[in-house]
Amino acid sequence: MQQYGFIGLGIMGSAMARNLITAGYQVTLWNRNPEKCRELEALGAMVANSPARVAAHCHITFAMLADPAAARAVCFGEEGVLAGMTTGKGYVDFSTVDAATSQEIGAAITAKGGRFLEAPVSGSRKPAEDGTLIILTAGERTLYDEALPCLEKLGKKILYLGEGGNGAKMKLVVNMIMGGMMANLCEGLALGAKAGLVPAELLDILESGAVANPLFRLKGGNILAGNFAPAFPLKHMQKDLRLAVELGDRLGQPLPCAAAVNERFKEAKKEGFGEEDFSALYKTVS
Ligand code: NAP
């Protein structure tokens, strides 16, 4: 039976790996903190003691890691994925990273005869649990075709965007827009409250008009309820804004709004809200 690997069992990775396991795939896991493997091990997954072992054992290895530094460490580190990569194997990285990191990983995997697909995802904890993510793939087309049945267990919309780097860039643009929306929502709620307006009425009015959207509906309600439990950790939103601003810098595209929003999220991280949901930005503006 075909073997699949999954590396990185954080908020997103643990839900995605679970969906593969419950769909009947044979999955071998690795996570830096091995304790996070236990729950899925109980569901029948195997656990390896290094990313290299996962890659060596599996035909296709998936990864879902925090940021470029984590993605690089897992690929290039001692006992990393690269060390277990051989001809024909596939590596699919769901992590949100910059295009250069993704392309560097792709080139190294290809140099060892492997195949690489970047596949950052849009959607948070709940869509990861429900298997309704939007998956933005780019890179090796044959690996896309082969991984598609697995990806269809994880997402409701799977896109193939062409050459490596396009998935990473698309994801950063999408999240840059989302970060701006969150900053506007938080400032609007704070201003409304200062002006003596009823916050629930403000959300209701937003919901009824042209700016209605699921983000305002869900996160607006959570903010009013004081619920900042992490679905999308604030530190990752700030990382995505930083990478988007860097992309704009490299391409000569002015991004004054995104740059300002990045500074707001940096401030929120500095104030200790990095591990909370990105809607915790509200605490720094209210
Ligand atoms: P998370 O809960 O913080 O999990 C991060 C994972 O990366 C953990 O498995 C962690 O291992 C691992 N990791 C971090 N540094 C590492 C290193 N140096 N070496 C090896 N492993 C390392 O993050 P998440 O929310 O699942 O997000 C994962 C990725 O998906 C991020 O790129 C994020 O931007 C993106 N994303 C998140 C969401 C969301 O709503 N949460 C939505 C779309 C995309 P440990 O368990 O050992 O710390």
mmCIF file of C-alpha atoms and ligand atoms in Angstrom, residues 8-13 30-33 36 64-67 69-70 73-74 94-97 121-125 171 175 231-233 235-237 239-240, ligand 1:
data_model
loop_
_atom_site.group_PDB
_atom_site.id
_atom_site.type_symbol
_atom_site.label_atom_id
_atom_site.label_comp_id
_atom_site.label_asym_id
_atom_site.label_seq_id
_atom_site.Cartn_x
_atom_site.Cartn_y
_atom_site.Cartn_z
ATOM 1 C CA GLY A 8 4.288 19.466 11.176
ATOM 2 C CA LEU A 9 1.333 18.858 13.471
ATOM 3 C CA GLY A 10 0.390 22.360 14.572
ATOM 4 C CA ILE A 11 -3.144 23.769 14.423
ATOM 5 C CA MET A 12 -3.453 23.148 10.677
ATOM 6 C CA GLY A 13 -1.193 20.135 10.156
ATOM 7 C CA TRP A 30 6.986 13.609 12.409
ATOM 8 C CA ASN A 31 6.678 16.700 14.581
ATOM 9 C CA ARG A 32 9.447 18.617 16.361
ATOM 10 C CA ASN A 33 7.566 18.158 19.619
ATOM 11 C CA LYS A 36 1.744 16.151 19.223
ATOM 12 C CA MET A 64 2.753 22.113 7.220
ATOM 13 C CA LEU A 65 5.270 24.293 9.042
ATOM 14 C CA ALA A 66 5.270 27.655 10.767
ATOM 15 C CA ASP A 67 7.383 29.865 8.525
ATOM 16 C CA ALA A 69 12.852 29.177 8.910
ATOM 17 C CA ALA A 70 10.864 26.065 9.902
ATOM 18 C CA ALA A 73 15.078 23.533 8.880
ATOM 19 C CA VAL A 74 12.839 20.562 8.081
ATOM 20 C CA PHE A 94 1.587 23.459 2.603
ATOM 21 C CA SER A 95 3.508 26.025 4.718
ATOM 22 C CA THR A 96 3.044 29.731 3.970
ATOM 23 C CA VAL A 97 6.492 30.936 2.953
ATOM 24 C CA VAL A 121 -3.682 26.896 1.949
ATOM 25 C CA SER A 122 -6.368 29.481 2.515
ATOM 26 C CA GLY A 123 -8.798 28.778 5.348
ATOM 27 C CA SER A 124 -8.223 28.318 9.037
ATOM 28 C CA ARG A 125 -8.635 25.744 11.817
ATOM 29 C CA LYS A 171 -1.112 33.164 -0.705
ATOM 30 C CA ASN A 175 -3.291 37.229 3.402
ATOM 31 C CA ALA A 231 -7.370 29.648 14.945
ATOM 32 C CA PHE A 232 -4.820 31.678 12.973
ATOM 33 C CA PRO A 233 -2.061 32.778 15.356
ATOM 34 C CA LYS A 235 2.460 35.801 14.845
ATOM 35 C CA HIS A 236 1.764 33.998 11.538
ATOM 36 C CA MET A 237 -0.359 36.879 10.208
ATOM 37 C CA LYS A 239 4.915 36.883 9.180
ATOM 38 C CA ASP A 240 2.673 36.896 6.097
HETATM 39 P P1 NAP B 1 1.308 26.283 14.359
HETATM 40 O O1 NAP B 1 0.139 25.752 15.078
HETATM 41 O O2 NAP B 1 2.135 27.351 14.981
HETATM 42 O O3 NAP B 1 2.242 25.035 13.957
HETATM 43 C C1 NAP B 1 3.520 25.239 13.422
HETATM 44 C C2 NAP B 1 4.203 23.917 13.134
HETATM 45 O O4 NAP B 1 5.547 24.194 12.682
HETATM 46 C C3 NAP B 1 4.334 23.003 14.375
HETATM 47 O O5 NAP B 1 4.220 21.666 13.972
HETATM 48 C C4 NAP B 1 5.755 23.310 14.857
HETATM 49 O O6 NAP B 1 6.347 22.281 15.605
HETATM 50 C C5 NAP B 1 6.453 23.438 13.520
HETATM 51 N N1 NAP B 1 7.743 24.146 13.616
HETATM 52 C C6 NAP B 1 7.947 25.431 13.954
HETATM 53 N N2 NAP B 1 9.269 25.717 13.913
HETATM 54 C C7 NAP B 1 9.899 24.567 13.573
HETATM 55 C C8 NAP B 1 11.262 24.229 13.354
HETATM 56 N N3 NAP B 1 12.249 25.132 13.483
HETATM 57 N N4 NAP B 1 11.553 22.947 13.016
HETATM 58 C C9 NAP B 1 10.566 22.037 12.870
HETATM 59 N N5 NAP B 1 9.243 22.298 13.047
HETATM 60 C C10 NAP B 1 8.921 23.559 13.382
HETATM 61 O O7 NAP B 1 0.902 26.895 12.936
HETATM 62 P P2 NAP B 1 -0.394 26.624 12.032
HETATM 63 O O8 NAP B 1 -1.452 27.577 12.412
HETATM 64 O O9 NAP B 1 -0.668 25.175 11.945
HETATM 65 O O10 NAP B 1 0.179 27.148 10.622
HETATM 66 C C11 NAP B 1 1.109 26.422 9.878
HETATM 67 C C12 NAP B 1 1.375 27.162 8.571
HETATM 68 O O11 NAP B 1 0.136 27.337 7.863
HETATM 69 C C13 NAP B 1 1.937 28.571 8.739
HETATM 70 O O12 NAP B 1 2.815 28.842 7.685
HETATM 71 C C14 NAP B 1 0.704 29.461 8.670
HETATM 72 O O13 NAP B 1 1.026 30.767 8.242
HETATM 73 C C15 NAP B 1 -0.120 28.702 7.641
HETATM 74 N N6 NAP B 1 -1.572 28.870 7.730
HETATM 75 C C16 NAP B 1 -2.196 28.867 8.960
HETATM 76 C C17 NAP B 1 -3.570 29.026 8.999
HETATM 77 C C18 NAP B 1 -4.319 29.062 10.312
HETATM 78 O O14 NAP B 1 -5.465 29.560 10.309
HETATM 79 N N7 NAP B 1 -3.790 28.578 11.429
HETATM 80 C C19 NAP B 1 -4.303 29.154 7.822
HETATM 81 C C20 NAP B 1 -3.637 29.109 6.600
HETATM 82 C C21 NAP B 1 -2.269 28.968 6.577
HETATM 83 P P3 NAP B 1 6.145 22.199 17.222
HETATM 84 O O15 NAP B 1 4.790 21.599 17.423
HETATM 85 O O16 NAP B 1 7.256 21.334 17.687
HETATM 86 O O17 NAP B 1 6.250 23.620 17.722
#
